[in-house]
């Protein structure tokens, strides 16, 4: 099932407006970036009704990208929210996925919950999906939400192929071949947000999940670029609803919404 979200951006000049928004978000993120360099300290979990949420950042990024999303998801104390900084020296997302598996086990033990929710931006979404599909993470992850993740690989920036992580995000990589393998019985619900103006996804539809064995909802976002996905209020509201449970996600706000 796919969902289309329309933000209050006129069709004429929409790409220009999305680009301008990207510049604004980038400027704010550069200011916040130093605050997210260090791994956050884990603390005893206050009583929370819903499963805890673990946030995974993208390539060369850190947990500071989730400042607004984290605040919204944790509002009212219904959810315990943490962000996981994986090493900037990571050269294989499969290694990071194994580290993620240990972090999830620790989070479950500390919070008393049997299952968690994962929200991953860009590369972070691939790490979460690899854990769910290939390392048995579906036993622990109730919902996997991805924001601008190259599920089918991206051809953008070929000059960066020298970096092994970038090569793993290419359409012909071994990692993506593994993720295309059968995954019978995978119980995790996957919600993939993708945008027509995501300049890092080439083609833009690569941020959709197309796998016959997975429970997938592909959510198309209009008028928003790659960096703005974890920060835009419309997307944040939709992510909250996705974590509230299965079923059609009605999108409310200044724009129109339709479920395809």
CSV table of C-alpha atoms in Angstrom, one decimal:
chain,number,residue,atom,x,y,z
A,1,UNK,CA,0.0,0.0,0.0
A,2,UNK,CA,1.4,3.4,-0.9
A,3,UNK,CA,0.6,6.8,0.7
A,4,UNK,CA,1.0,10.2,-0.9
A,5,UNK,CA,1.6,13.2,1.2
A,6,UNK,CA,1.1,16.7,-0.2
A,7,UNK,CA,2.7,19.6,1.6
A,8,UNK,CA,1.5,23.2,1.0
A,9,UNK,CA,4.0,23.8,-1.8
A,10,UNK,CA,2.7,25.0,-5.2
A,11,UNK,CA,3.4,22.7,-8.2
A,12,UNK,CA,5.1,25.6,-10.0
A,13,UNK,CA,8.6,26.1,-8.6
A,14,UNK,CA,8.2,23.1,-6.2
A,15,UNK,CA,11.7,21.8,-7.0
A,16,UNK,CA,13.2,25.3,-6.3
A,17,UNK,CA,11.3,25.5,-3.0
A,18,UNK,CA,12.4,22.0,-2.0
A,19,UNK,CA,16.0,23.0,-2.8
A,20,UNK,CA,15.7,26.2,-0.7
A,21,UNK,CA,14.4,24.1,2.2
A,22,UNK,CA,17.3,21.8,1.9
A,23,UNK,CA,19.7,24.7,2.2
A,24,UNK,CA,18.0,25.9,5.3
A,25,UNK,CA,17.9,22.5,6.9
A,26,UNK,CA,21.6,21.9,6.0
A,27,UNK,CA,22.5,25.2,7.7
A,28,UNK,CA,20.7,24.3,10.9
A,29,UNK,CA,22.1,20.8,10.9
A,30,UNK,CA,25.7,22.1,10.5
A,31,UNK,CA,25.2,24.2,13.6
A,32,UNK,CA,23.8,21.2,15.6
A,33,UNK,CA,26.3,18.6,14.2
A,34,UNK,CA,28.9,19.0,17.0
A,35,UNK,CA,26.3,18.3,19.7
A,36,UNK,CA,25.7,14.8,18.3
A,37,UNK,CA,29.3,13.6,17.8
A,38,UNK,CA,29.5,11.7,21.0
A,39,UNK,CA,27.4,8.6,21.8
A,40,UNK,CA,24.6,9.5,24.1
A,41,UNK,CA,24.6,8.1,27.6
A,42,UNK,CA,21.9,5.5,28.2
A,43,UNK,CA,19.8,5.8,31.3
A,44,UNK,CA,17.3,3.7,33.2
A,45,UNK,CA,14.0,3.9,31.3
A,46,UNK,CA,11.0,5.7,32.7
A,47,UNK,CA,7.8,3.7,32.4
A,48,UNK,CA,6.6,4.0,28.8
A,49,UNK,CA,3.5,2.5,27.3
A,50,UNK,CA,4.7,1.9,23.8
A,51,UNK,CA,7.9,0.1,22.6
A,52,UNK,CA,11.1,2.1,22.7
A,53,UNK,CA,12.3,3.8,19.5
A,54,UNK,CA,15.9,3.6,18.2
A,55,UNK,CA,17.0,6.2,15.7
A,56,UNK,CA,19.8,5.5,13.1
A,57,UNK,CA,21.5,8.3,11.2
A,58,UNK,CA,22.8,8.2,7.7
A,59,UNK,CA,26.2,8.2,6.0
A,60,UNK,CA,28.8,10.7,7.6
A,61,UNK,CA,26.0,12.0,9.9
A,62,UNK,CA,25.2,11.6,13.6
A,63,UNK,CA,22.3,11.7,16.0
A,64,UNK,CA,21.9,15.5,15.8
A,65,UNK,CA,19.9,15.0,12.6
A,66,UNK,CA,17.0,13.7,14.7
A,67,UNK,CA,16.6,16.7,17.1
A,68,UNK,CA,13.0,17.5,16.0
A,69,UNK,CA,11.9,14.0,15.3
A,70,UNK,CA,13.2,12.7,18.6
A,71,UNK,CA,11.4,15.4,20.6
A,72,UNK,CA,8.1,14.7,18.8
A,73,UNK,CA,8.3,10.9,19.2
A,74,UNK,CA,9.0,11.2,22.9
A,75,UNK,CA,6.3,13.8,23.6
A,76,UNK,CA,4.1,12.9,26.6
A,77,UNK,CA,6.4,10.2,27.8
A,78,UNK,CA,4.6,7.5,25.8
A,79,UNK,CA,7.8,6.4,24.1
A,80,UNK,CA,11.3,6.1,25.2
A,81,UNK,CA,13.5,7.4,22.4
A,82,UNK,CA,17.3,6.9,21.8
A,83,UNK,CA,19.6,7.6,19.0
A,84,UNK,CA,22.5,5.2,18.1
A,85,UNK,CA,25.7,6.7,16.7
A,86,UNK,CA,27.6,4.1,14.7
A,87,UNK,CA,31.3,4.6,14.0
A,88,UNK,CA,32.3,7.2,11.4
A,89,UNK,CA,35.0,4.7,10.4
A,90,UNK,CA,32.5,2.1,9.4
A,91,UNK,CA,33.4,0.3,6.2
A,92,UNK,CA,30.7,-2.4,6.1
A,93,UNK,CA,27.1,-1.8,7.0
A,94,UNK,CA,26.7,-5.5,7.9
A,95,UNK,CA,29.2,-5.0,10.8
A,96,UNK,CA,27.1,-2.1,12.0
A,97,UNK,CA,24.0,-4.2,11.7
A,98,UNK,CA,25.6,-6.7,14.1
A,99,UNK,CA,26.4,-3.9,16.5
A,100,UNK,CA,22.8,-2.7,16.2
A,101,UNK,CA,21.6,-6.2,17.2
A,102,UNK,CA,23.5,-6.0,20.4
A,103,UNK,CA,22.2,-2.5,21.1
A,104,UNK,CA,18.7,-3.6,20.6
A,105,UNK,CA,19.1,-6.5,23.0
A,106,UNK,CA,20.5,-4.1,25.6
A,107,UNK,CA,17.7,-1.7,25.0
A,108,UNK,CA,15.0,-4.4,25.5
A,109,UNK,CA,16.7,-5.6,28.7
A,110,UNK,CA,16.9,-2.1,30.1
A,111,UNK,CA,13.3,-1.1,29.2
A,112,UNK,CA,11.5,-4.3,29.8
A,113,UNK,CA,10.0,-4.4,26.4
A,114,UNK,CA,10.2,-7.4,24.1
A,115,UNK,CA,10.2,-5.4,20.9
A,116,UNK,CA,11.4,-2.0,19.6
A,117,UNK,CA,10.7,0.4,16.8
A,118,UNK,CA,13.6,1.5,14.5
A,119,UNK,CA,13.6,4.7,12.4
A,120,UNK,CA,16.5,5.1,10.0
A,121,UNK,CA,17.5,8.0,7.8
A,122,UNK,CA,19.3,7.2,4.5
A,123,UNK,CA,22.0,4.6,5.1
A,124,UNK,CA,20.6,4.1,8.6
A,125,UNK,CA,17.5,2.6,7.0
A,126,UNK,CA,19.6,0.0,5.2
A,127,UNK,CA,21.4,-0.9,8.4
A,128,UNK,CA,18.0,-1.5,10.1
A,129,UNK,CA,16.7,-3.5,7.2
A,130,UNK,CA,19.7,-5.7,7.1
A,131,UNK,CA,19.3,-6.4,10.8
A,132,UNK,CA,15.6,-7.2,10.4
A,133,UNK,CA,16.0,-9.4,7.2
A,134,UNK,CA,19.4,-11.1,7.6
A,135,UNK,CA,20.2,-11.2,11.3
A,136,UNK,CA,16.8,-12.3,12.7
A,137,UNK,CA,16.0,-8.8,13.9
A,138,UNK,CA,12.3,-9.2,13.0
A,139,UNK,CA,11.9,-11.0,16.3
A,140,UNK,CA,12.8,-7.7,18.1
A,141,UNK,CA,11.6,-5.0,15.7
A,142,UNK,CA,7.9,-4.3,15.5
A,143,UNK,CA,8.2,-1.5,12.9
A,144,UNK,CA,11.0,-0.3,10.7
A,145,UNK,CA,10.6,3.2,9.3
A,146,UNK,CA,13.0,4.4,6.6
A,147,UNK,CA,13.5,7.9,5.4
A,148,UNK,CA,15.1,8.4,2.0
A,149,UNK,CA,16.9,5.0,2.1
A,150,UNK,CA,18.3,3.6,-1.2
A,151,UNK,CA,16.6,0.2,-0.9
A,152,UNK,CA,17.3,-0.6,-4.6
A,153,UNK,CA,20.6,1.3,-4.7
A,154,UNK,CA,21.4,4.8,-5.9
A,155,UNK,CA,23.6,5.8,-8.8
A,156,UNK,CA,24.3,9.3,-7.4
A,157,UNK,CA,27.8,10.7,-6.9
A,158,UNK,CA,29.9,8.0,-8.8
A,159,UNK,CA,33.1,9.8,-7.7
A,160,UNK,CA,32.5,8.5,-4.1
A,161,UNK,CA,32.7,4.9,-5.1
A,162,UNK,CA,36.1,4.7,-3.4
A,163,UNK,CA,34.3,4.5,-0.1
A,164,UNK,CA,33.2,0.9,0.7
A,165,UNK,CA,29.9,2.1,2.3
A,166,UNK,CA,29.0,4.0,-0.8
A,167,UNK,CA,29.7,0.9,-2.9
A,168,UNK,CA,27.3,-1.1,-0.7
A,169,UNK,CA,24.6,1.4,-1.6
A,170,UNK,CA,25.0,0.8,-5.4
A,171,UNK,CA,22.3,-1.2,-7.2
A,172,UNK,CA,24.8,-4.1,-8.0
A,173,UNK,CA,26.2,-4.4,-4.4
A,174,UNK,CA,26.4,-7.7,-2.5
A,175,UNK,CA,24.5,-6.2,0.3
A,176,UNK,CA,21.5,-5.3,-1.9
A,177,UNK,CA,21.7,-8.7,-3.5
A,178,UNK,CA,21.3,-10.2,0.0
A,179,UNK,CA,18.3,-8.0,0.8
A,180,UNK,CA,16.7,-9.1,-2.4
A,181,UNK,CA,16.8,-12.8,-1.3
A,182,UNK,CA,13.6,-14.4,0.0
A,183,UNK,CA,12.6,-13.5,3.6
A,184,UNK,CA,9.7,-15.8,4.4
A,185,UNK,CA,8.0,-15.3,7.7
A,186,UNK,CA,9.6,-11.8,8.4
A,187,UNK,CA,7.2,-10.2,10.9
A,188,UNK,CA,8.5,-6.7,10.9
A,189,UNK,CA,6.2,-4.0,9.4
A,190,UNK,CA,8.2,-1.8,7.1
A,191,UNK,CA,7.2,1.8,6.2
A,192,UNK,CA,9.4,3.5,3.6
A,193,UNK,CA,9.2,7.3,3.0
A,194,UNK,CA,10.5,8.5,-0.3
A,195,UNK,CA,10.4,11.9,-2.0
A,196,UNK,CA,10.3,13.0,-5.6
A,197,UNK,CA,12.8,15.7,-4.8
A,198,UNK,CA,15.4,13.5,-3.0
A,199,UNK,CA,18.6,14.5,-4.9
A,200,UNK,CA,20.5,11.6,-3.3
A,201,UNK,CA,18.2,8.9,-4.7
A,202,UNK,CA,18.8,8.1,-8.3
A,203,UNK,CA,16.3,7.1,-9.4
A,204,UNK,CA,14.0,8.6,-6.7
A,205,UNK,CA,11.9,5.5,-6.6
A,206,UNK,CA,14.8,3.5,-5.2
A,207,UNK,CA,13.8,4.7,-1.7
A,208,UNK,CA,10.7,2.4,-2.0
A,209,UNK,CA,10.8,-1.2,-0.7
A,210,UNK,CA,9.8,-3.7,-3.3
A,211,UNK,CA,10.0,-7.2,-1.8
A,212,UNK,CA,7.3,-9.9,-2.0
A,213,UNK,CA,8.0,-11.3,1.5
A,214,UNK,CA,7.9,-8.0,3.4
A,215,UNK,CA,4.9,-6.2,4.9
A,216,UNK,CA,5.5,-2.8,3.3
A,217,UNK,CA,3.9,0.6,3.2
A,218,UNK,CA,5.6,2.9,0.7
A,219,UNK,CA,4.9,6.6,1.6
A,220,UNK,CA,5.5,9.2,-1.1
A,221,UNK,CA,6.3,12.6,0.2
A,222,UNK,CA,6.0,15.6,-2.2
A,223,UNK,CA,8.0,18.9,-2.0
A,224,UNK,CA,10.6,17.7,0.4
A,225,UNK,CA,14.3,16.8,-0.2
A,226,UNK,CA,16.6,14.3,1.4
A,227,UNK,CA,17.9,16.3,4.4
A,228,UNK,CA,14.4,17.6,5.3
A,229,UNK,CA,12.8,14.2,5.6
A,230,UNK,CA,13.7,13.7,9.4
A,231,UNK,CA,12.9,17.4,10.2
A,232,UNK,CA,9.8,18.4,8.3
A,233,UNK,CA,6.7,18.5,10.6
A,234,UNK,CA,4.4,16.7,8.1
A,235,UNK,CA,6.8,13.8,7.8
A,236,UNK,CA,7.4,13.7,11.6
A,237,UNK,CA,3.6,13.6,12.1
A,238,UNK,CA,3.3,10.7,9.6
A,239,UNK,CA,6.2,8.8,11.3
A,240,UNK,CA,4.4,9.1,14.6
A,241,UNK,CA,1.2,7.7,13.1
A,242,UNK,CA,3.2,4.9,11.5
A,243,UNK,CA,4.6,3.9,14.9
A,244,UNK,CA,1.1,4.0,16.5
A,245,UNK,CA,0.2,0.8,14.7
A,246,UNK,CA,-0.8,-0.8,11.4
A,247,UNK,CA,-3.5,0.5,9.1
A,248,UNK,CA,-3.9,3.4,6.7
A,249,UNK,CA,-2.1,6.5,7.8
A,250,UNK,CA,-4.3,9.5,7.4
A,251,UNK,CA,-2.2,12.6,6.7
A,252,UNK,CA,-3.5,15.8,8.1
A,253,UNK,CA,-2.3,19.4,8.0
A,254,UNK,CA,-2.1,22.1,5.4
A,255,UNK,CA,-1.9,19.9,2.4
A,256,UNK,CA,-4.1,17.2,0.9
A,257,UNK,CA,-3.6,13.5,1.3
A,258,UNK,CA,-4.5,10.4,-0.6
A,259,UNK,CA,-4.0,6.7,-0.1
A,260,UNK,CA,-3.2,4.8,-3.3
